[in-house]
Short mmCIF file of C-alpha atoms and ligand atoms in Angstrom, two decimals:
data_model
loop_
_atom_site.label_atom_id
_atom_site.label_comp_id
_atom_site.label_asym_id
_atom_site.label_seq_id
_atom_site.Cartn_x
_atom_site.Cartn_y
_atom_site.Cartn_z
CA MET E 1 0.00 0.00 0.00
CA PRO E 2 1.57 3.33 -1.02
CA GLN E 3 2.52 5.75 1.75
CA GLY E 4 -0.23 8.11 2.75
CA PHE E 5 -3.04 5.58 2.40
CA LEU E 6 -5.12 4.98 5.48
CA ALA E 7 -5.57 1.27 4.88
CA PHE E 8 -8.08 -0.94 6.69
CA PRO E 9 -7.51 -4.60 7.57
CA GLN E 10 -8.11 -7.24 4.94
CA GLY E 11 -11.69 -8.53 5.03
CA PHE E 12 -12.96 -5.41 6.81
CA ARG E 13 -16.79 -5.21 6.66
CA TRP E 14 -18.16 -2.12 4.93
CA GLY E 15 -21.88 -2.00 5.28
CA THR E 16 -25.00 -0.19 6.31
CA ALA E 17 -27.55 -0.87 9.04
CA THR E 18 -31.35 -0.82 9.00
CA ALA E 19 -34.24 -1.92 11.24
CA ALA E 20 -37.34 -3.77 10.10
CA HIS E 21 -39.94 -1.21 11.13
CA GLN E 22 -38.00 1.65 9.61
CA VAL E 23 -37.74 0.08 6.16
CA GLU E 24 -40.20 -2.77 5.62
CA GLY E 25 -43.54 -0.97 5.45
CA TYR E 26 -46.95 -1.86 6.86
CA ASN E 27 -45.78 -3.43 10.08
CA THR E 28 -49.33 -2.97 11.30
CA ASN E 29 -49.12 -5.49 14.10
CA ASN E 30 -46.59 -3.85 16.40
CA GLN E 31 -46.81 -1.16 19.08
CA TRP E 32 -45.08 1.45 16.94
CA TRP E 33 -47.74 1.29 14.27
CA GLN E 34 -50.37 1.96 16.95
CA TRP E 35 -48.29 4.80 18.39
CA GLU E 36 -47.94 6.44 14.97
CA GLN E 37 -51.70 6.57 14.56
CA GLN E 38 -52.08 8.69 17.72
CA PRO E 39 -52.23 12.42 16.96
CA GLY E 40 -49.20 14.40 18.08
CA ARG E 41 -46.85 11.45 18.52
CA ILE E 42 -44.82 11.81 15.32
CA VAL E 43 -43.47 15.02 13.82
CA ASN E 44 -45.76 16.33 11.04
CA GLY E 45 -48.18 13.50 11.75
CA ASP E 46 -46.02 11.15 9.67
CA THR E 47 -46.51 7.39 9.75
CA SER E 48 -44.18 4.64 8.61
CA GLY E 49 -46.68 3.56 5.92
CA ILE E 50 -44.98 1.76 3.10
CA ALA E 51 -41.57 2.85 4.52
CA CYS E 52 -38.90 1.75 2.01
CA ASN E 53 -41.05 -1.12 0.75
CA TRP E 54 -38.56 -3.77 1.87
CA TRP E 55 -41.17 -6.34 2.77
CA ARG E 56 -42.10 -6.54 -0.88
CA ASN E 57 -38.83 -5.61 -2.48
CA ALA E 58 -35.79 -5.25 -0.25
CA GLU E 59 -33.84 -6.79 -3.10
CA ALA E 60 -33.90 -3.53 -5.08
CA ASP E 61 -31.94 -1.87 -2.29
CA PHE E 62 -29.66 -4.90 -1.97
CA ASP E 63 -28.74 -4.16 -5.59
CA TRP E 64 -27.84 -0.65 -4.50
CA MET E 65 -25.53 -2.15 -1.88
CA VAL E 66 -23.73 -4.01 -4.65
CA THR E 67 -23.46 -0.82 -6.70
CA LEU E 68 -21.97 0.84 -3.66
CA ALA E 69 -19.38 -1.95 -3.19
CA GLN E 70 -20.65 -3.03 0.21
CA ASN E 71 -19.89 -6.43 1.67
CA ALA E 72 -22.00 -6.41 4.85
CA HIS E 73 -25.46 -5.42 6.03
CA ARG E 74 -27.13 -5.32 9.44
CA LEU E 75 -30.91 -5.83 9.27
CA SER E 76 -33.53 -6.81 11.83
CA VAL E 77 -36.41 -9.24 11.88
CA GLU E 78 -39.83 -8.10 13.00
CA TRP E 79 -41.21 -10.10 15.91
CA SER E 80 -44.81 -9.06 15.16
CA ARG E 81 -44.63 -10.61 11.69
CA ILE E 82 -43.05 -13.83 12.87
CA GLU E 83 -45.25 -14.32 15.95
CA PRO E 84 -48.38 -12.28 15.18
CA ARG E 85 -50.27 -14.00 18.01
CA GLU E 86 -48.72 -15.46 21.13
CA GLY E 87 -47.39 -18.90 20.33
CA HIS E 88 -48.49 -18.72 16.68
CA PHE E 89 -45.54 -18.56 14.29
CA ASP E 90 -45.97 -17.49 10.70
CA GLU E 91 -43.91 -19.73 8.42
CA ALA E 92 -44.52 -17.46 5.42
CA ALA E 93 -42.94 -14.53 7.27
CA LEU E 94 -39.92 -16.64 8.17
CA GLU E 95 -39.72 -17.73 4.53
CA ARG E 96 -39.69 -14.09 3.41
CA TYR E 97 -36.76 -13.41 5.77
CA ARG E 98 -34.98 -16.49 4.41
CA ALA E 99 -35.39 -15.08 0.92
CA MET E 100 -34.00 -11.71 2.00
CA VAL E 101 -30.99 -13.15 3.76
CA ARG E 102 -30.32 -15.49 0.84
CA ALA E 103 -30.53 -12.52 -1.51
CA LEU E 104 -27.88 -10.73 0.52
CA ARG E 105 -25.63 -13.79 0.45
CA GLU E 106 -26.07 -14.17 -3.30
CA ARG E 107 -24.82 -10.62 -3.67
CA GLY E 108 -21.71 -11.27 -1.56
CA ILE E 109 -23.09 -9.31 1.41
CA GLU E 110 -22.63 -10.80 4.87
CA PRO E 111 -25.79 -10.46 6.98
CA MET E 112 -25.87 -9.51 10.64
CA ILE E 113 -29.34 -10.07 12.06
CA THR E 114 -30.78 -8.06 14.94
CA LEU E 115 -33.48 -9.88 16.86
CA HIS E 116 -35.05 -6.95 18.70
CA HIS E 117 -34.95 -3.38 17.42
CA PHE E 118 -37.46 -1.32 19.46
CA THR E 119 -40.67 -3.01 18.22
CA ASN E 120 -42.92 -5.54 19.94
CA PRO E 121 -45.99 -7.42 18.77
CA ILE E 122 -49.15 -5.74 20.08
CA TRP E 123 -50.13 -8.80 22.17
CA LEU E 124 -46.78 -8.59 23.98
CA GLU E 125 -46.97 -4.85 24.48
CA GLU E 126 -50.52 -5.00 25.81
CA GLN E 127 -49.37 -7.32 28.56
CA ARG E 128 -46.41 -4.98 29.34
CA CYS E 129 -44.16 -8.03 29.07
CA TRP E 130 -40.87 -6.10 29.20
CA LEU E 131 -41.76 -5.12 32.77
CA ARG E 132 -42.08 -8.77 33.76
CA ALA E 133 -39.04 -11.00 33.66
CA ASP E 134 -41.15 -14.12 34.15
CA ARG E 135 -42.99 -13.30 30.90
CA ILE E 136 -40.42 -11.69 28.64
CA VAL E 137 -37.44 -13.97 29.15
CA PRO E 138 -39.09 -17.23 28.03
CA LEU E 139 -41.02 -15.42 25.27
CA PHE E 140 -37.93 -13.78 23.83
CA ARG E 141 -35.94 -16.99 24.10
CA ARG E 142 -38.60 -18.97 22.25
CA PHE E 143 -38.81 -16.33 19.51
CA VAL E 144 -35.03 -16.26 19.12
CA GLU E 145 -34.84 -20.05 18.90
CA ARG E 146 -37.45 -20.03 16.18
CA VAL E 147 -35.57 -17.44 14.13
CA VAL E 148 -32.17 -19.06 14.55
CA ARG E 149 -33.56 -22.45 13.53
CA ALA E 150 -35.11 -20.87 10.43
CA LEU E 151 -32.18 -18.69 9.35
CA GLY E 152 -29.16 -20.32 10.96
CA ASP E 153 -27.90 -21.95 7.77
CA LEU E 154 -27.69 -18.49 6.21
CA CYS E 155 -26.41 -16.40 9.12
CA ASP E 156 -24.14 -16.89 12.09
CA LEU E 157 -23.67 -13.26 13.14
CA TRP E 158 -26.43 -12.30 15.60
CA CYS E 159 -27.18 -9.06 17.36
CA THR E 160 -29.66 -9.89 20.11
CA ILE E 161 -30.97 -6.44 21.03
CA ASN E 162 -30.52 -2.97 19.60
CA GLU E 163 -29.66 -0.23 22.10
CA PRO E 164 -31.19 -1.65 25.30
CA ASN E 165 -30.34 1.58 27.14
CA VAL E 166 -32.14 3.76 24.57
CA TYR E 167 -35.17 1.49 24.51
CA ALA E 168 -35.47 1.38 28.32
CA VAL E 169 -34.89 5.10 28.82
CA MET E 170 -36.92 6.50 25.92
CA SER E 171 -39.89 4.15 26.32
CA TYR E 172 -40.21 3.92 30.09
CA PHE E 173 -38.62 7.10 31.44
CA GLY E 174 -38.45 9.67 28.63
CA GLY E 175 -41.99 9.01 27.40
CA ARG E 176 -40.86 9.53 23.81
CA MET E 177 -41.41 5.98 22.61
CA PRO E 178 -44.26 3.59 23.30
CA PRO E 179 -45.58 2.85 25.86
CA GLY E 180 -44.64 6.44 26.70
CA LEU E 181 -44.05 5.99 30.45
CA THR E 182 -42.13 8.49 32.55
CA ASP E 183 -41.12 6.30 35.45
CA MET E 184 -37.46 5.81 36.34
CA GLY E 185 -38.20 2.62 38.29
CA SER E 186 -39.88 1.02 35.28
CA ALA E 187 -36.93 1.98 33.08
CA ILE E 188 -34.51 0.23 35.44
CA THR E 189 -36.72 -2.86 35.56
CA VAL E 190 -36.92 -2.97 31.76
CA MET E 191 -33.17 -2.46 31.42
CA GLN E 192 -32.57 -5.35 33.76
CA ASN E 193 -35.03 -7.56 31.89
CA LEU E 194 -33.36 -6.68 28.58
CA LEU E 195 -30.03 -7.87 29.99
CA VAL E 196 -31.50 -11.11 31.28
CA ALA E 197 -33.34 -11.66 27.97
CA HIS E 198 -30.10 -11.04 26.11
CA ALA E 199 -28.25 -13.60 28.26
CA ALA E 200 -31.01 -16.16 27.66
CA ALA E 201 -30.83 -15.51 23.92
CA TYR E 202 -27.05 -15.81 23.97
CA GLU E 203 -27.31 -19.24 25.54
CA ALA E 204 -30.13 -20.35 23.24
CA ILE E 205 -28.34 -19.30 20.05
CA HIS E 206 -25.16 -21.12 21.02
CA ALA E 207 -27.12 -24.24 21.90
CA ILE E 208 -28.53 -24.33 18.36
CA GLN E 209 -25.53 -22.98 16.51
CA PRO E 210 -22.26 -23.55 18.40
CA ARG E 211 -20.21 -21.50 15.93
CA ALA E 212 -22.51 -18.46 16.22
CA ARG E 213 -21.05 -15.04 16.99
CA VAL E 214 -23.47 -13.25 19.29
CA GLY E 215 -23.37 -9.65 20.46
CA LEU E 216 -25.62 -6.65 20.83
CA ALA E 217 -25.63 -3.06 19.58
CA HIS E 218 -24.84 -0.70 22.43
CA HIS E 219 -25.53 3.02 22.03
CA MET E 220 -22.81 5.15 23.63
CA ARG E 221 -22.89 8.93 23.96
CA TYR E 222 -19.91 11.01 24.90
CA PHE E 223 -21.24 12.85 27.97
CA GLN E 224 -19.19 15.82 29.07
CA GLY E 225 -19.74 18.65 31.53
CA LEU E 226 -20.61 21.92 29.83
CA ARG E 227 -18.52 24.33 31.90
CA PRO E 228 -14.95 23.06 32.34
CA HIS E 229 -14.46 24.92 35.62
CA LEU E 230 -17.61 23.50 37.24
CA PHE E 231 -16.97 20.30 39.13
CA LEU E 232 -20.70 19.58 39.42
CA ASP E 233 -21.15 19.58 35.62
CA ALA E 234 -18.37 17.01 35.33
CA LEU E 235 -19.72 14.96 38.21
CA VAL E 236 -23.23 14.68 36.78
CA ALA E 237 -21.80 13.86 33.34
CA ARG E 238 -19.71 11.10 34.93
CA VAL E 239 -22.70 9.63 36.76
CA ILE E 240 -24.82 9.62 33.59
CA ASP E 241 -21.93 8.09 31.65
CA GLY E 242 -21.66 5.33 34.24
CA ILE E 243 -25.35 4.49 34.05
CA PHE E 244 -26.00 4.96 30.33
CA ASN E 245 -22.71 3.83 28.79
CA GLU E 246 -20.89 1.61 31.24
CA SER E 247 -23.36 -0.35 33.32
CA LEU E 248 -24.47 -2.62 30.46
CA LEU E 249 -20.87 -3.56 29.63
CA LEU E 250 -20.02 -4.30 33.25
CA ALA E 251 -23.08 -6.52 33.49
CA LEU E 252 -22.57 -8.51 30.30
CA LEU E 253 -18.80 -8.75 30.43
CA ARG E 254 -17.99 -8.80 34.12
CA GLY E 255 -21.25 -9.93 35.70
CA ARG E 256 -21.56 -6.71 37.71
CA TRP E 257 -24.96 -5.08 37.78
CA HIS E 258 -25.40 -2.73 40.68
CA TRP E 259 -29.16 -2.57 40.38
CA MET E 260 -29.59 -6.30 40.84
CA LEU E 261 -31.47 -5.87 44.07
CA TRP E 262 -34.01 -3.89 42.12
CA ARG E 263 -37.53 -5.25 42.63
CA GLY E 264 -36.55 -8.88 42.95
CA ALA E 265 -34.04 -9.53 40.21
CA PRO E 266 -34.85 -12.68 38.28
CA VAL E 267 -31.29 -14.06 38.15
CA SER E 268 -27.97 -13.44 39.78
CA ALA E 269 -25.82 -10.92 37.94
CA ARG E 270 -23.15 -13.58 37.59
CA LYS E 271 -25.38 -15.30 35.02
CA LEU E 272 -25.03 -12.28 32.74
CA ARG E 273 -21.25 -12.54 32.70
CA ALA E 274 -19.38 -13.30 29.46
CA THR E 275 -22.48 -13.27 27.28
CA LEU E 276 -20.95 -11.30 24.41
CA ASP E 277 -18.74 -12.71 21.66
CA TRP E 278 -18.32 -9.23 20.21
CA ILE E 279 -19.32 -5.69 21.12
CA GLY E 280 -21.44 -3.56 18.83
CA LEU E 281 -20.99 0.19 19.15
CA ASN E 282 -23.66 2.62 17.96
CA TYR E 283 -21.96 6.00 18.13
CA TYR E 284 -23.43 9.32 17.01
CA THR E 285 -22.58 12.35 19.09
CA ARG E 286 -21.31 14.22 22.13
CA GLN E 287 -23.80 15.39 24.72
CA ARG E 288 -22.98 18.25 27.10
CA ILE E 289 -24.45 18.25 30.60
CA ALA E 290 -25.07 21.21 32.87
CA PHE E 291 -25.70 20.72 36.60
CA ASP E 292 -29.18 21.89 37.56
CA HIS E 293 -29.96 22.11 41.26
CA THR E 294 -33.70 21.84 40.58
CA GLY E 295 -33.24 18.32 39.25
CA GLY E 296 -32.78 18.91 35.53
CA GLN E 297 -34.04 16.30 33.08
CA ALA E 298 -32.53 13.51 35.15
CA LEU E 299 -30.11 13.13 38.04
CA PHE E 300 -29.61 16.91 38.36
CA GLY E 301 -28.39 17.19 34.78
CA THR E 302 -29.78 19.16 31.85
CA LEU E 303 -28.77 18.25 28.32
CA VAL E 304 -27.35 21.18 26.39
CA ASN E 305 -25.49 21.80 23.16
CA THR E 306 -21.84 22.79 22.93
CA PRO E 307 -22.00 26.46 22.02
CA GLY E 308 -20.82 27.36 18.53
CA VAL E 309 -20.37 23.91 17.02
CA ILE E 310 -21.76 22.68 13.70
CA MET E 311 -24.88 20.59 14.14
CA SER E 312 -26.49 17.97 11.93
CA ASP E 313 -30.21 18.32 11.23
CA TYR E 314 -30.89 17.11 14.78
CA ASP E 315 -31.22 19.53 17.69
CA PHE E 316 -28.64 17.47 19.59
CA GLY E 317 -26.43 16.55 16.69
CA GLU E 318 -22.92 17.69 17.39
CA ILE E 319 -20.35 16.12 15.09
CA PHE E 320 -17.65 14.77 17.38
CA PRO E 321 -15.49 12.04 15.81
CA GLU E 322 -13.07 12.09 18.76
CA GLY E 323 -15.81 10.33 20.72
CA LEU E 324 -15.66 7.35 18.36
CA ARG E 325 -11.92 6.96 18.88
CA TYR E 326 -12.39 7.37 22.63
CA PHE E 327 -15.04 4.64 22.89
CA LEU E 328 -13.18 2.23 20.61
CA ARG E 329 -10.11 2.50 22.79
CA LYS E 330 -12.20 2.03 25.91
CA LEU E 331 -13.99 -1.01 24.49
CA ALA E 332 -10.70 -2.53 23.36
CA ARG E 333 -9.88 -3.16 27.02
CA TYR E 334 -12.46 -5.95 27.03
CA ARG E 335 -10.42 -7.81 24.39
CA LEU E 336 -13.34 -8.75 22.16
CA PRO E 337 -13.90 -8.02 18.48
CA ILE E 338 -15.79 -4.78 17.94
CA PHE E 339 -18.23 -3.84 15.20
CA ILE E 340 -19.37 -0.27 14.70
CA THR E 341 -22.98 -1.32 14.32
CA GLU E 342 -24.22 2.26 13.66
CA ASN E 343 -22.75 5.66 12.90
CA GLY E 344 -24.30 8.39 10.81
CA LEU E 345 -26.21 11.65 10.87
CA PRO E 346 -29.37 13.25 9.54
CA ASP E 347 -28.28 15.64 6.80
CA ALA E 348 -30.87 16.14 4.07
CA ASP E 349 -28.71 18.26 1.79
CA ASP E 350 -25.59 16.16 2.36
CA ASP E 351 -23.37 19.15 2.99
CA LEU E 352 -21.97 17.66 6.23
CA ARG E 353 -22.08 13.92 5.63
CA PRO E 354 -18.90 13.63 3.51
CA MET E 355 -16.95 15.46 6.21
CA PHE E 356 -18.67 13.35 8.89
CA ILE E 357 -17.73 10.09 7.19
CA VAL E 358 -14.13 11.04 6.48
CA ARG E 359 -13.49 12.31 9.99
CA HIS E 360 -15.09 9.29 11.65
CA LEU E 361 -13.20 6.89 9.40
CA ARG E 362 -9.98 8.69 10.24
CA ALA E 363 -10.81 8.25 13.97
CA LEU E 364 -11.59 4.59 13.36
CA TRP E 365 -8.31 4.12 11.50
CA GLU E 366 -6.41 5.69 14.40
CA ALA E 367 -8.10 3.27 16.80
CA LEU E 368 -7.06 0.38 14.56
CA GLN E 369 -3.48 1.64 14.61
CA ALA E 370 -3.66 1.71 18.39
CA GLY E 371 -4.50 -2.00 18.33
CA CYS E 372 -8.31 -1.99 18.59
CA ASP E 373 -9.81 -5.08 16.99
CA VAL E 374 -12.56 -3.46 14.91
CA ARG E 375 -14.01 -5.82 12.31
CA GLY E 376 -16.52 -3.66 10.49
CA TYR E 377 -18.34 -0.37 10.07
CA TYR E 378 -22.10 -0.21 9.36
CA HIS E 379 -23.22 3.24 8.32
CA TRP E 380 -26.69 4.29 9.45
CA SER E 381 -28.23 4.10 6.92
CA LEU E 382 -28.48 3.01 3.31
CA VAL E 383 -31.68 4.84 2.35
CA ASP E 384 -33.66 7.57 4.11
CA ASN E 385 -36.08 5.71 6.36
CA PHE E 386 -38.73 6.18 9.03
CA GLU E 387 -36.94 7.84 11.95
CA TRP E 388 -39.31 6.93 14.80
CA ASN E 389 -40.77 10.06 16.47
CA GLU E 390 -39.04 12.25 13.93
CA GLY E 391 -40.92 10.58 11.10
CA TRP E 392 -39.60 11.31 7.62
CA ARG E 393 -38.04 14.62 8.62
CA MET E 394 -34.62 13.23 9.56
CA ARG E 395 -32.72 12.00 6.54
CA PHE E 396 -30.02 9.50 7.43
CA GLY E 397 -29.57 7.82 4.04
CA LEU E 398 -26.53 7.58 1.83
CA ILE E 399 -29.33 7.44 -0.71
CA ALA E 400 -32.09 10.05 -0.62
CA MET E 401 -35.58 8.66 -0.92
CA ASP E 402 -38.89 10.34 -1.52
CA TRP E 403 -41.11 7.97 0.46
CA ARG E 404 -44.22 8.94 -1.47
CA THR E 405 -42.80 8.03 -4.87
CA GLN E 406 -40.14 5.62 -3.58
CA GLN E 407 -37.70 7.37 -5.89
CA ARG E 408 -34.05 6.81 -4.83
CA THR E 409 -31.26 9.27 -5.57
CA PRO E 410 -27.78 8.56 -4.26
CA ARG E 411 -26.18 11.41 -2.40
CA GLN E 412 -22.56 12.36 -2.96
CA SER E 413 -21.70 10.54 0.29
CA ALA E 414 -22.85 7.27 -1.23
CA PHE E 415 -20.09 7.50 -3.82
CA LEU E 416 -17.54 8.56 -1.23
CA TYR E 417 -18.43 5.54 0.89
CA ARG E 418 -18.37 3.28 -2.18
CA ASP E 419 -14.88 4.45 -3.07
CA VAL E 420 -13.61 3.80 0.46
CA ALA E 421 -15.15 0.32 0.45
CA ARG E 422 -13.65 -0.47 -2.95
CA ALA E 423 -10.19 0.67 -1.96
CA ASN E 424 -10.54 -0.68 1.59
CA ALA E 425 -8.75 2.53 2.45
CA LEU E 426 -9.13 6.24 2.79
CA THR E 427 -6.88 7.35 -0.03
CA PRO E 428 -5.57 10.82 -0.87
CA GLU E 429 -7.59 10.73 -4.10
CA ILE E 430 -10.83 10.05 -2.24
CA VAL E 431 -10.25 12.77 0.31
CA GLN E 432 -9.17 15.18 -2.41
CA ALA E 433 -12.26 14.41 -4.48
CA TYR E 434 -14.91 14.64 -1.76
CA THR E 435 -13.51 16.68 1.13
CA PRO E 436 -10.44 18.60 -0.11
CA GLU E 437 -10.68 20.95 2.87
CA LEU E 438 -9.82 18.01 5.16
CA PHE E 439 -6.79 16.81 3.20
CA SER E 440 -4.10 18.20 5.45
CA GLN E 441 -5.94 17.06 8.61
CA VAL E 442 -6.49 13.52 7.37
CA PHE E 443 -2.98 13.00 6.07
CA ALA E 444 -1.20 15.01 8.74
O1 IFM N 501 -32.76 5.30 13.55
C1 IFM N 501 -32.11 5.03 14.76
C2 IFM N 501 -31.95 3.55 14.97
O2 IFM N 501 -33.16 2.87 14.92
C3 IFM N 501 -31.31 3.29 16.32
N1 IFM N 501 -30.10 4.06 16.48
C4 IFM N 501 -30.13 5.45 16.16
C5 IFM N 501 -30.73 5.66 14.78
C6 IFM N 501 -30.74 7.16 14.41
O3 IFM N 501 -31.44 7.90 15.35
#
């Protein structure tokens, strides 16, 4: 490799990530569909509707992946399609997923399958099963076994749960996702049950498929005090970091879960230990915290933006690639393979995304040089898709999509990412072509 190339390891996975409800369309049998129908829940009154039409024709976008030189894709399966009624499994739905995963394989794209990505069948939601370990653990385990038996000959890379911390906090404390609760105690219970359900799934998958590689996608935010001279800002940021970022890793890697006395924990924390074969990192942004003596949003902290920085289309969308390098180096201490299971930004006019990608890939490359065992990078996302409460307003795709017409138009970033994947490197030519203003920084 000529000098000046930022080369990535041979066999590095270059992919994108999606979630069933955000792309498939007409997932009418889950709690999100119900939530979307309630006035005021989703920005502009949007609904997922046909989404990206993947249930009927994901293959058209798989062709785009080939065009964009990708060799990996992370997708999820929709529990409400596979088990529309409790204990009733839909073989046709499983067959459709088999066809999708086969179609990826035929195109030389390695699948990673997520088994839970925010959505639940309505029957499960109505019984508030995630609040009850005695219900959710056996139900999730049975569902996982069914999926692994159906798809195991086509996939051995499993992501049990997407962002347990986000799901627990946003759905049971923040009130922003269904069921819309605002109760800290419920959020802790759900978090605990997610961990136990993950451990049960880990065991079940390995029992069926001994060679399986099982992990989960963990969302980490770089929390930092707003005012450098204020000890209390830093303290609150540290506490939130410990709860949101670290506690899950300590539980699943070291068997330490400080909340285990919480409302009659269903298993000993030791049972959670060593239940990851790899760590998935979903990294997006830095979040500043200001101490607030009146209580703030949580734990005496209020979330604020760093003054004067460039933001993505999100209100809290600071672009902070240093955070990616920081977390990779932190995760490397656990001595497991790492996948960046999500990284991206909403940027409808694509004026920031090329810079975002190049700077994050540079940070990733530095982490690799420092010895971090990162195996792949999955950009969020391939095509603009249904962004939960934000509806269709937030545009995360390498490819722009008008959801009404289903018309796809690749953004400039798609070609940048294609060129990196093809070269398996960030080359001077690529940086010069797409982000010349970064050339001296990237190749410093
Ligand atoms: O769209 C979501 C995804 O479902 C989970 N991680 C963050 C993404 C962007 O907000």
